mmCIF file of C-alpha atoms in Angstrom:
data_model
loop_
_atom_site.group_PDB
_atom_site.id
_atom_site.type_symbol
_atom_site.label_atom_id
_atom_site.label_comp_id
_atom_site.label_asym_id
_atom_site.label_seq_id
_atom_site.Cartn_x
_atom_site.Cartn_y
_atom_site.Cartn_z
ATOM 1 C CA MET Y 224 -12.059 16.421 2.133
ATOM 2 C CA SER Y 225 -14.812 15.661 -0.379
ATOM 3 C CA LYS Y 226 -16.141 12.094 -0.464
ATOM 4 C CA ASP Y 227 -15.584 12.114 -4.216
ATOM 5 C CA GLN Y 228 -11.866 12.775 -3.896
ATOM 6 C CA PRO Y 229 -9.635 9.696 -3.747
ATOM 7 C CA ILE Y 230 -7.349 9.314 -0.747
ATOM 8 C CA ILE Y 231 -3.769 10.105 -1.746
ATOM 9 C CA LYS Y 232 -0.928 7.705 -1.024
ATOM 10 C CA THR Y 233 2.520 9.037 -0.148
ATOM 11 C CA PRO Y 234 5.585 7.534 -1.865
ATOM 12 C CA LEU Y 235 6.147 5.447 1.283
ATOM 13 C CA TYR Y 236 2.658 3.905 1.358
ATOM 14 C CA ASN Y 237 3.767 0.400 0.355
ATOM 15 C CA LEU Y 238 6.515 0.470 2.977
ATOM 16 C CA HIS Y 239 4.002 1.412 5.680
ATOM 17 C CA VAL Y 240 1.803 -1.536 4.716
ATOM 18 C CA LYS Y 241 4.827 -3.846 4.642
ATOM 19 C CA LEU Y 242 5.759 -2.716 8.161
ATOM 20 C CA GLY Y 243 2.255 -3.456 9.450
ATOM 21 C CA ALA Y 244 1.118 0.109 10.050
ATOM 22 C CA LYS Y 245 -2.451 0.906 10.976
ATOM 23 C CA MET Y 246 -3.412 3.312 8.196
ATOM 24 C CA VAL Y 247 -5.865 6.192 8.587
ATOM 25 C CA GLU Y 248 -7.044 9.124 6.463
ATOM 26 C CA PHE Y 249 -5.414 12.417 7.422
ATOM 27 C CA ALA Y 250 -5.645 15.662 5.418
ATOM 28 C CA GLY Y 251 -6.676 13.661 2.362
ATOM 29 C CA TYR Y 252 -3.774 11.198 2.648
ATOM 30 C CA SER Y 253 -3.503 7.590 3.744
ATOM 31 C CA MET Y 254 -1.084 7.860 6.655
ATOM 32 C CA PRO Y 255 0.282 5.507 9.334
ATOM 33 C CA LEU Y 256 -1.321 6.103 12.728
ATOM 34 C CA GLN Y 257 0.924 3.598 14.500
ATOM 35 C CA TYR Y 258 3.064 0.527 13.963
ATOM 36 C CA SER Y 259 3.926 -1.114 17.309
ATOM 37 C CA GLY Y 260 1.878 1.245 19.487
ATOM 38 C CA ILE Y 261 1.679 4.990 20.112
ATOM 39 C CA ILE Y 262 3.246 5.003 23.584
ATOM 40 C CA GLU Y 263 6.063 2.668 22.559
ATOM 41 C CA GLU Y 264 6.837 4.766 19.481
ATOM 42 C CA HIS Y 265 6.701 7.950 21.539
ATOM 43 C CA ILE Y 266 9.154 6.679 24.160
ATOM 44 C CA HIS Y 267 11.458 5.260 21.489
ATOM 45 C CA THR Y 268 11.695 8.676 19.811
ATOM 46 C CA ARG Y 269 12.512 10.339 23.137
ATOM 47 C CA THR Y 270 15.240 7.770 23.906
ATOM 48 C CA SER Y 271 16.606 6.620 20.540
ATOM 49 C CA ALA Y 272 15.546 7.554 16.973
ATOM 50 C CA GLY Y 273 12.157 7.593 15.230
ATOM 51 C CA LEU Y 274 11.476 7.899 11.512
ATOM 52 C CA PHE Y 275 8.315 9.703 10.376
ATOM 53 C CA ASP Y 276 6.793 9.960 6.913
ATOM 54 C CA VAL Y 277 5.679 13.582 6.534
ATOM 55 C CA SER Y 278 5.485 13.531 2.740
ATOM 56 C CA HIS Y 279 1.884 14.707 2.941
ATOM 57 C CA MET Y 280 3.138 18.154 3.882
ATOM 58 C CA GLY Y 281 3.571 20.765 1.171
ATOM 59 C CA GLN Y 282 6.959 21.818 -0.176
ATOM 60 C CA ILE Y 283 7.136 25.020 -2.207
ATOM 61 C CA SER Y 284 10.144 26.505 -3.995
ATOM 62 C CA VAL Y 285 10.378 30.283 -4.426
ATOM 63 C CA HIS Y 286 12.260 31.303 -7.581
ATOM 64 C CA ALA Y 287 13.391 34.839 -8.411
ATOM 65 C CA THR Y 288 16.250 36.658 -10.072
ATOM 66 C CA SER Y 289 17.723 37.554 -6.666
ATOM 67 C CA PHE Y 290 17.352 36.615 -3.012
ATOM 68 C CA ASP Y 291 16.404 40.176 -2.039
ATOM 69 C CA ILE Y 292 13.496 40.148 -4.484
ATOM 70 C CA ALA Y 293 12.237 36.817 -3.166
ATOM 71 C CA ALA Y 294 12.633 37.856 0.475
ATOM 72 C CA LYS Y 295 10.816 41.169 0.036
ATOM 73 C CA ALA Y 296 7.959 39.464 -1.792
ATOM 74 C CA LEU Y 297 7.519 36.837 0.927
ATOM 75 C CA GLU Y 298 7.701 39.398 3.730
ATOM 76 C CA ARG Y 299 4.433 40.866 2.480
ATOM 77 C CA VAL Y 300 2.575 37.770 3.648
ATOM 78 C CA VAL Y 301 4.632 36.230 6.495
ATOM 79 C CA SER Y 302 5.473 37.418 9.993
ATOM 80 C CA SER Y 303 9.242 36.842 9.991
ATOM 81 C CA ASP Y 304 12.186 38.890 8.806
ATOM 82 C CA ILE Y 305 13.261 37.030 5.668
ATOM 83 C CA GLN Y 306 15.722 39.541 4.206
ATOM 84 C CA ASN Y 307 18.216 38.848 7.013
ATOM 85 C CA LEU Y 308 17.948 35.062 6.668
ATOM 86 C CA ASP Y 309 21.468 33.726 6.241
ATOM 87 C CA ALA Y 310 22.296 31.226 3.517
ATOM 88 C CA GLY Y 311 22.172 27.753 5.035
ATOM 89 C CA SER Y 312 19.527 28.559 7.654
ATOM 90 C CA GLN Y 313 15.766 28.540 8.115
ATOM 91 C CA LYS Y 314 13.063 30.156 10.243
ATOM 92 C CA TYR Y 315 9.732 29.195 11.696
ATOM 93 C CA SER Y 316 7.189 31.676 10.343
ATOM 94 C CA LEU Y 317 3.487 32.391 10.015
ATOM 95 C CA LEU Y 318 1.444 33.066 6.893
ATOM 96 C CA LEU Y 319 -1.020 35.837 7.745
ATOM 97 C CA ASN Y 320 -4.322 37.224 6.493
ATOM 98 C CA GLU Y 321 -5.443 40.853 6.391
ATOM 99 C CA GLU Y 322 -7.026 40.626 9.866
ATOM 100 C CA GLY Y 323 -3.833 39.278 11.446
ATOM 101 C CA GLY Y 324 -5.096 35.702 11.608
ATOM 102 C CA ILE Y 325 -2.817 32.740 10.934
ATOM 103 C CA VAL Y 326 -3.368 31.167 7.508
ATOM 104 C CA ASP Y 327 -0.702 28.558 8.313
ATOM 105 C CA ASP Y 328 2.591 28.068 10.083
ATOM 106 C CA CYS Y 329 5.596 27.121 7.994
ATOM 107 C CA MET Y 330 9.355 26.689 7.757
ATOM 108 C CA VAL Y 331 11.235 29.012 5.404
ATOM 109 C CA ALA Y 332 14.731 27.899 4.339
ATOM 110 C CA ARG Y 333 17.485 29.621 2.396
ATOM 111 C CA LEU Y 334 19.985 27.221 0.865
ATOM 112 C CA SER Y 335 23.500 28.150 -0.237
ATOM 113 C CA GLU Y 336 24.086 30.254 -3.344
ATOM 114 C CA GLU Y 337 25.574 27.244 -5.096
ATOM 115 C CA VAL Y 338 22.504 25.104 -4.419
ATOM 116 C CA ALA Y 339 20.150 27.965 -5.301
ATOM 117 C CA HIS Y 340 21.666 28.294 -8.771
ATOM 118 C CA ALA Y 341 21.929 24.539 -9.274
ATOM 119 C CA HIS Y 342 18.127 24.347 -8.887
ATOM 120 C CA ALA Y 343 17.356 27.414 -11.029
ATOM 121 C CA ASN Y 344 14.511 27.506 -13.561
ATOM 122 C CA GLU Y 345 13.472 30.092 -16.132
ATOM 123 C CA ALA Y 346 12.268 32.403 -13.322
ATOM 124 C CA GLY Y 347 15.626 32.407 -11.565
ATOM 125 C CA ALA Y 348 17.482 30.625 -8.793
ATOM 126 C CA LEU Y 349 15.789 28.654 -6.003
ATOM 127 C CA GLN Y 350 15.911 31.470 -3.460
ATOM 128 C CA LEU Y 351 13.711 29.957 -0.716
ATOM 129 C CA HIS Y 352 12.240 26.553 0.117
ATOM 130 C CA ILE Y 353 9.049 26.508 2.220
ATOM 131 C CA VAL Y 354 7.374 23.625 4.055
ATOM 132 C CA VAL Y 355 3.666 24.045 4.894
ATOM 133 C CA ASN Y 356 0.947 21.894 6.440
ATOM 134 C CA ALA Y 357 -0.778 19.199 4.397
ATOM 135 C CA SER Y 358 -4.298 20.441 5.026
ATOM 136 C CA ARG Y 359 -3.380 23.972 3.961
ATOM 137 C CA LYS Y 360 -0.960 23.636 1.074
ATOM 138 C CA SER Y 361 -3.398 24.505 -1.737
ATOM 139 C CA VAL Y 362 -4.771 27.423 0.330
ATOM 140 C CA ASP Y 363 -1.235 28.592 1.146
ATOM 141 C CA LEU Y 364 -0.061 28.460 -2.453
ATOM 142 C CA ALA Y 365 -3.032 30.507 -3.683
ATOM 143 C CA HIS Y 366 -2.617 32.968 -0.802
ATOM 144 C CA MET Y 367 1.080 33.523 -1.481
ATOM 145 C CA ARG Y 368 0.524 33.884 -5.211
ATOM 146 C CA LYS Y 369 -2.122 36.505 -4.538
ATOM 147 C CA TYR Y 370 0.008 38.682 -2.261
ATOM 148 C CA CYS Y 371 3.634 38.041 -3.230
ATOM 149 C CA GLY Y 372 3.305 39.614 -6.664
ATOM 150 C CA ASP Y 373 4.773 38.656 -10.009
ATOM 151 C CA THR Y 374 8.447 39.148 -9.109
ATOM 152 C CA VAL Y 375 8.596 35.562 -7.815
ATOM 153 C CA VAL Y 376 7.447 32.197 -9.097
ATOM 154 C CA LEU Y 377 6.107 29.672 -6.573
ATOM 155 C CA VAL Y 378 6.563 26.018 -7.533
ATOM 156 C CA PRO Y 379 4.895 23.171 -5.577
ATOM 157 C CA ARG Y 380 7.490 20.432 -5.206
ATOM 158 C CA ASP Y 381 5.419 17.318 -5.799
ATOM 159 C CA ASP Y 382 8.634 15.662 -6.975
ATOM 160 C CA ARG Y 383 9.961 15.551 -3.400
ATOM 161 C CA ALA Y 384 9.012 13.487 -0.363
ATOM 162 C CA LEU Y 385 9.735 14.509 3.237
ATOM 163 C CA LEU Y 386 11.055 12.427 6.137
ATOM 164 C CA ALA Y 387 11.406 13.530 9.752
ATOM 165 C CA PHE Y 388 14.150 11.729 11.652
ATOM 166 C CA GLN Y 389 13.959 12.561 15.359
ATOM 167 C CA GLY Y 390 15.546 11.554 18.621
ATOM 168 C CA PRO Y 391 18.817 11.718 20.581
ATOM 169 C CA LEU Y 392 20.463 9.024 18.450
ATOM 170 C CA ALA Y 393 19.334 10.388 15.082
ATOM 171 C CA VAL Y 394 22.593 12.275 14.491
ATOM 172 C CA SER Y 395 24.793 9.227 15.131
ATOM 173 C CA VAL Y 396 22.725 7.206 12.642
ATOM 174 C CA MET Y 397 22.733 9.962 10.026
ATOM 175 C CA GLU Y 398 26.438 10.707 10.218
ATOM 176 C CA GLN Y 399 27.239 7.134 9.190
ATOM 177 C CA ARG Y 400 25.763 8.006 5.796
ATOM 178 C CA CYS Y 401 26.600 11.714 5.758
ATOM 179 C CA PRO Y 402 29.382 12.718 8.212
ATOM 180 C CA GLU Y 403 28.813 16.446 7.545
ATOM 181 C CA VAL Y 404 25.505 16.476 9.451
ATOM 182 C CA LYS Y 405 27.227 16.233 12.820
ATOM 183 C CA ASP Y 406 28.525 19.782 12.378
ATOM 184 C CA MET Y 407 25.065 21.245 11.776
ATOM 185 C CA VAL Y 408 23.223 23.068 14.537
ATOM 186 C CA PHE Y 409 19.537 23.693 15.119
ATOM 187 C CA MET Y 410 17.784 25.395 12.175
ATOM 188 C CA GLN Y 411 20.671 25.011 9.758
ATOM 189 C CA VAL Y 412 19.885 23.600 6.310
ATOM 190 C CA ALA Y 413 22.055 22.255 3.483
ATOM 191 C CA GLN Y 414 21.985 20.006 0.454
ATOM 192 C CA PHE Y 415 23.834 16.730 0.910
ATOM 193 C CA GLU Y 416 24.327 13.737 -1.328
ATOM 194 C CA LEU Y 417 22.817 10.719 0.397
ATOM 195 C CA GLU Y 418 24.101 7.755 -1.598
ATOM 196 C CA GLY Y 419 24.205 9.867 -4.736
ATOM 197 C CA GLN Y 420 20.820 11.558 -4.307
ATOM 198 C CA PRO Y 421 20.545 15.330 -3.655
ATOM 199 C CA CYS Y 422 18.608 15.878 -0.416
ATOM 200 C CA PHE Y 423 17.769 19.068 1.465
ATOM 201 C CA VAL Y 424 18.593 18.354 5.113
ATOM 202 C CA SER Y 425 17.655 20.647 7.994
ATOM 203 C CA ARG Y 426 18.509 20.102 11.638
ATOM 204 C CA SER Y 427 15.021 20.648 12.940
ATOM 205 C CA GLY Y 428 11.753 18.886 13.668
ATOM 206 C CA TYR Y 429 8.490 19.057 15.561
ATOM 207 C CA THR Y 430 9.117 16.808 18.564
ATOM 208 C CA GLY Y 431 11.382 18.901 20.798
ATOM 209 C CA GLU Y 432 14.178 16.392 20.176
ATOM 210 C CA ASP Y 433 17.345 16.781 18.168
ATOM 211 C CA GLY Y 434 16.973 15.480 14.643
ATOM 212 C CA PHE Y 435 16.501 16.239 10.985
ATOM 213 C CA GLU Y 436 13.946 16.823 8.289
ATOM 214 C CA ILE Y 437 14.996 15.429 4.923
ATOM 215 C CA SER Y 438 13.494 16.567 1.624
ATOM 216 C CA VAL Y 439 14.247 13.741 -0.786
ATOM 217 C CA PRO Y 440 13.421 12.983 -4.430
ATOM 218 C CA VAL Y 441 10.259 10.860 -4.569
ATOM 219 C CA SER Y 442 12.059 8.083 -6.452
ATOM 220 C CA TYR Y 443 14.549 7.684 -3.600
ATOM 221 C CA ALA Y 444 12.231 8.086 -0.590
ATOM 222 C CA THR Y 445 11.540 4.404 0.103
ATOM 223 C CA THR Y 446 15.185 3.430 -0.356
ATOM 224 C CA LEU Y 447 16.356 6.093 2.080
ATOM 225 C CA ALA Y 448 13.694 5.135 4.636
ATOM 226 C CA GLU Y 449 14.670 1.462 4.393
ATOM 227 C CA HIS Y 450 18.361 2.310 4.803
ATOM 228 C CA LEU Y 451 17.657 4.310 7.969
ATOM 229 C CA LEU Y 452 15.342 1.632 9.347
ATOM 230 C CA SER Y 453 18.005 -1.035 8.809
ATOM 231 C CA ASP Y 454 19.777 0.414 11.853
ATOM 232 C CA THR Y 455 18.487 -1.309 15.001
ATOM 233 C CA ARG Y 456 18.322 2.045 16.808
ATOM 234 C CA VAL Y 457 15.641 3.316 14.414
ATOM 235 C CA ARG Y 458 11.925 2.516 14.398
ATOM 236 C CA PRO Y 459 9.075 3.837 12.246
ATOM 237 C CA VAL Y 460 6.723 6.214 14.051
ATOM 238 C CA GLY Y 461 3.168 7.169 13.100
ATOM 239 C CA LEU Y 462 0.861 10.163 13.459
ATOM 240 C CA GLY Y 463 -0.284 9.143 16.939
ATOM 241 C CA ALA Y 464 3.122 9.546 18.554
ATOM 242 C CA ARG Y 465 3.898 12.560 16.366
ATOM 243 C CA ASP Y 466 0.912 14.296 17.974
ATOM 244 C CA SER Y 467 1.863 13.395 21.545
ATOM 245 C CA LEU Y 468 5.499 14.374 20.958
ATOM 246 C CA ARG Y 469 4.652 17.795 19.491
ATOM 247 C CA LEU Y 470 2.158 18.501 22.283
ATOM 248 C CA GLU Y 471 4.735 17.714 24.972
ATOM 249 C CA ALA Y 472 7.053 20.094 23.086
ATOM 250 C CA GLY Y 473 4.385 22.816 23.303
ATOM 251 C CA MET Y 474 4.097 23.144 19.527
ATOM 252 C CA PRO Y 475 0.786 24.174 17.959
ATOM 253 C CA LEU Y 476 -1.114 22.064 15.446
ATOM 254 C CA TYR Y 477 -2.839 23.997 12.683
ATOM 255 C CA GLY Y 478 -6.604 23.613 12.843
ATOM 256 C CA ASN Y 479 -6.477 22.794 16.548
ATOM 257 C CA ASP Y 480 -4.292 25.365 18.277
ATOM 258 C CA ILE Y 481 -4.001 28.025 15.571
ATOM 259 C CA ASP Y 482 -6.260 29.120 12.721
ATOM 260 C CA GLU Y 483 -7.327 32.109 10.624
ATOM 261 C CA HIS Y 484 -9.189 33.592 13.601
ATOM 262 C CA THR Y 485 -6.180 33.485 15.932
ATOM 263 C CA THR Y 486 -3.345 36.018 15.876
ATOM 264 C CA PRO Y 487 0.317 35.234 16.594
ATOM 265 C CA VAL Y 488 0.090 37.179 19.860
ATOM 266 C CA GLU Y 489 -2.934 35.235 21.075
ATOM 267 C CA ALA Y 490 -1.217 31.989 20.123
ATOM 268 C CA GLY Y 491 1.924 32.850 22.075
ATOM 269 C CA LEU Y 492 3.932 33.035 18.851
ATOM 270 C CA SER Y 493 5.014 36.687 18.985
ATOM 271 C CA PHE Y 494 8.624 35.514 18.653
ATOM 272 C CA ALA Y 495 7.809 34.714 15.011
ATOM 273 C CA VAL Y 496 7.017 38.386 14.304
ATOM 274 C CA GLY Y 497 10.372 39.797 13.215
ATOM 275 C CA LYS Y 498 11.951 42.985 14.538
ATOM 276 C CA ASN Y 499 12.173 44.554 11.080
ATOM 277 C CA GLN Y 500 8.613 43.514 10.308
ATOM 278 C CA ARG Y 501 7.437 45.236 13.480
ATOM 279 C CA GLN Y 502 9.269 48.409 12.509
ATOM 280 C CA SER Y 503 8.025 48.495 8.918
ATOM 281 C CA GLY Y 504 4.465 47.300 9.573
ATOM 282 C CA ALA Y 505 4.268 46.428 5.887
ATOM 283 C CA PHE Y 506 3.023 42.847 6.223
ATOM 284 C CA LEU Y 507 -0.526 41.507 6.055
ATOM 285 C CA GLY Y 508 -2.424 41.958 9.313
ATOM 286 C CA ALA Y 509 0.237 44.249 10.759
ATOM 287 C CA GLU Y 510 -2.228 46.776 12.188
ATOM 288 C CA ALA Y 511 -4.070 44.213 14.311
ATOM 289 C CA ILE Y 512 -0.956 42.289 15.350
ATOM 290 C CA LEU Y 513 1.169 45.313 16.251
ATOM 291 C CA ALA Y 514 -1.705 46.826 18.234
ATOM 292 C CA GLN Y 515 -1.840 43.683 20.370
ATOM 293 C CA ILE Y 516 1.937 43.666 20.820
ATOM 294 C CA ASN Y 517 2.134 47.357 21.729
ATOM 295 C CA GLU Y 518 -0.903 47.372 23.991
ATOM 296 C CA LYS Y 519 0.127 44.058 25.607
ATOM 297 C CA ARG Y 520 -3.511 43.086 25.601
ATOM 298 C CA VAL Y 521 -5.307 40.214 23.865
ATOM 299 C CA PRO Y 522 -8.788 38.731 24.356
ATOM 300 C CA LYS Y 523 -7.437 35.187 24.701
ATOM 301 C CA LYS Y 524 -4.111 33.459 25.231
ATOM 302 C CA ARG Y 525 -2.790 29.963 24.511
ATOM 303 C CA VAL Y 526 -1.578 28.263 27.692
ATOM 304 C CA GLY Y 527 -0.363 24.890 28.870
ATOM 305 C CA LEU Y 528 -2.451 22.928 31.352
ATOM 306 C CA SER Y 529 -1.345 20.130 33.655
ATOM 307 C CA LEU Y 530 -4.327 17.983 34.674
ATOM 308 C CA GLU Y 531 -4.733 15.795 37.723
ATOM 309 C CA GLY Y 532 -5.540 12.084 37.485
ATOM 310 C CA ARG Y 533 -5.254 10.062 34.290
ATOM 311 C CA LEU Y 534 -8.284 11.115 32.234
ATOM 312 C CA PRO Y 535 -7.176 13.232 29.246
ATOM 313 C CA ALA Y 536 -9.023 16.278 27.996
ATOM 314 C CA ARG Y 537 -9.669 16.462 24.265
ATOM 315 C CA ARG Y 538 -10.084 19.317 21.830
ATOM 316 C CA GLY Y 539 -13.239 21.296 22.615
ATOM 317 C CA SER Y 540 -13.366 20.454 26.314
ATOM 318 C CA GLU Y 541 -14.549 23.505 28.255
ATOM 319 C CA VAL Y 542 -12.316 25.213 30.801
ATOM 320 C CA PHE Y 543 -13.902 26.688 33.942
ATOM 321 C CA LEU Y 544 -12.991 29.106 36.697
ATOM 322 C CA GLY Y 545 -15.350 28.008 39.421
ATOM 323 C CA GLU Y 546 -18.708 27.643 37.685
ATOM 324 C CA GLU Y 547 -17.907 30.071 34.883
ATOM 325 C CA ALA Y 548 -16.839 28.722 31.475
ATOM 326 C CA VAL Y 549 -13.765 30.769 30.529
ATOM 327 C CA GLY Y 550 -12.075 28.900 27.690
ATOM 328 C CA PHE Y 551 -11.571 25.694 25.754
ATOM 329 C CA VAL Y 552 -8.965 23.010 25.190
ATOM 330 C CA SER Y 553 -7.373 23.126 21.751
ATOM 331 C CA SER Y 554 -5.214 19.974 22.108
ATOM 332 C CA GLY Y 555 -4.993 17.420 24.875
ATOM 333 C CA LEU Y 556 -3.879 13.873 25.684
ATOM 334 C CA PHE Y 557 -2.156 11.678 28.258
ATOM 335 C CA SER Y 558 1.562 12.471 28.261
ATOM 336 C CA PRO Y 559 3.665 9.290 27.957
ATOM 337 C CA SER Y 560 6.759 11.133 29.193
ATOM 338 C CA LEU Y 561 5.170 12.853 32.199
ATOM 339 C CA GLY Y 562 2.673 10.175 33.216
ATOM 340 C CA HIS Y 563 -0.341 12.477 33.479
ATOM 341 C CA PRO Y 564 -2.700 14.375 31.151
ATOM 342 C CA ILE Y 565 -1.604 17.635 29.550
ATOM 343 C CA ALA Y 566 -3.393 20.088 27.296
ATOM 344 C CA MET Y 567 -3.128 23.393 25.515
ATOM 345 C CA ALA Y 568 -6.068 25.742 25.910
ATOM 346 C CA TYR Y 569 -7.249 29.275 25.249
ATOM 347 C CA VAL Y 570 -8.252 31.335 28.270
ATOM 348 C CA PRO Y 571 -8.629 35.071 28.995
ATOM 349 C CA GLN Y 572 -5.287 36.858 29.364
ATOM 350 C CA GLU Y 573 -5.804 37.493 33.065
ATOM 351 C CA LEU Y 574 -6.008 33.726 33.664
ATOM 352 C CA ALA Y 575 -2.898 32.889 31.636
ATOM 353 C CA LYS Y 576 -0.415 33.239 34.495
ATOM 354 C CA THR Y 577 1.383 30.076 35.579
ATOM 355 C CA GLU Y 578 -0.004 28.319 38.662
ATOM 356 C CA THR Y 579 -3.534 29.604 37.964
ATOM 357 C CA ASN Y 580 -5.985 26.909 39.119
ATOM 358 C CA LEU Y 581 -8.755 25.994 36.674
ATOM 359 C CA VAL Y 582 -11.088 23.088 36.007
ATOM 360 C CA VAL Y 583 -11.562 21.163 32.744
ATOM 361 C CA ALA Y 584 -14.805 19.387 31.871
ATOM 362 C CA VAL Y 585 -14.043 15.883 30.577
ATOM 363 C CA ARG Y 586 -17.291 14.096 29.769
ATOM 364 C CA ALA Y 587 -19.203 14.134 33.085
ATOM 365 C CA ASN Y 588 -16.086 14.841 35.138
ATOM 366 C CA ARG Y 589 -14.586 18.085 36.402
ATOM 367 C CA ILE Y 590 -10.791 17.684 36.400
ATOM 368 C CA PRO Y 591 -8.583 20.106 38.371
ATOM 369 C CA ALA Y 592 -5.941 21.717 36.141
ATOM 370 C CA LYS Y 593 -3.142 24.205 36.600
ATOM 371 C CA VAL Y 594 -1.646 26.634 34.084
ATOM 372 C CA VAL Y 595 1.984 25.699 33.429
ATOM 373 C CA LYS Y 596 4.764 27.116 31.308
ATOM 374 C CA LEU Y 597 5.192 25.793 27.775
ATOM 375 C CA PRO Y 598 6.820 23.592 26.619
ATOM 376 C CA PHE Y 599 5.931 20.704 28.888
ATOM 377 C CA ILE Y 600 9.219 18.932 28.043
ATOM 378 C CA PRO Y 601 12.470 20.949 27.778
ATOM 379 C CA PRO Y 602 13.750 20.919 24.160
ATOM 380 C CA ARG Y 603 16.974 19.095 23.355
ATOM 381 C CA TYR Y 604 18.056 20.838 20.174
ATOM 382 C CA ALA Y 605 21.668 20.873 18.966
ATOM 383 C CA ARG Y 606 22.579 24.514 19.530
#
């Protein structure tokens, strides 16, 4: 971010200050790092319900005269099969460049036909709703406009805020205001009226816990957050615990664990490359990605590491096999749930097998580490 650019405040900024949050700059936004403490907020989300402000993330509506047109246009630039996306569901996907690198990871949702037409503009119905990372949203929008063609219109939804509501008790809190949510399962999405306001609600999140992401009109964001927080089971949670929760869940963070020089196969995200996309090979970067899939060979691989002791490894820490540097840590911290340090790292494919013993350099220390299966914490999604 340029020093000349002002830091942006989300619609919930005043509420964060009121709640005593420690505010920090993140991706050009003033965001809450923590309220009561990172470990406390982390544990509360794993055991009860945590509310996160993720309004800094980008929301983009895809308008076209038909769903098929919108889906085909988007499939030129993402890894997933979009044409077979059912109404009322969403997919995790990857925006790709011509070399097969990851421009961003995103969620792509298809709402019901009724909702799609209710949100139509002059370009057509709202065929798809995409959520992208805060640091990449201007890059993503330009990238999609370049490659999707003129059959679709991409509209940044600056009129909407985004809340993540995560934890095992999130559904019981939500259903008091919207009973229909209890019937949703993981990766379903719908529009519900929350106290008269139209909100896009998906049963998803980035913590490994059951929960929801709620796209809400900006004018109603603070009111909704305050209503949820009025329940004693709910606490506000900041970026610190969001990072530790997503790492325990084995989920990559753009800019740390994935970037434009990393392919989906190297990142362990081959599941996001759709079957139809593999068969057609008509998406950006297909040649490089499909070669890696077919040859079952990559120069590096993202792995989980379990470290001994209590000293956490941070991004950039070198990974060794004996005295030879063989990789680097992309994300790392002390796991509040497991009680020891964990990390994600990139190592050569031949060292990516579970139980492989490695060493991580942390300052002047050499910490024994073992390759473990991701995620570190089993997910608890509502399937």
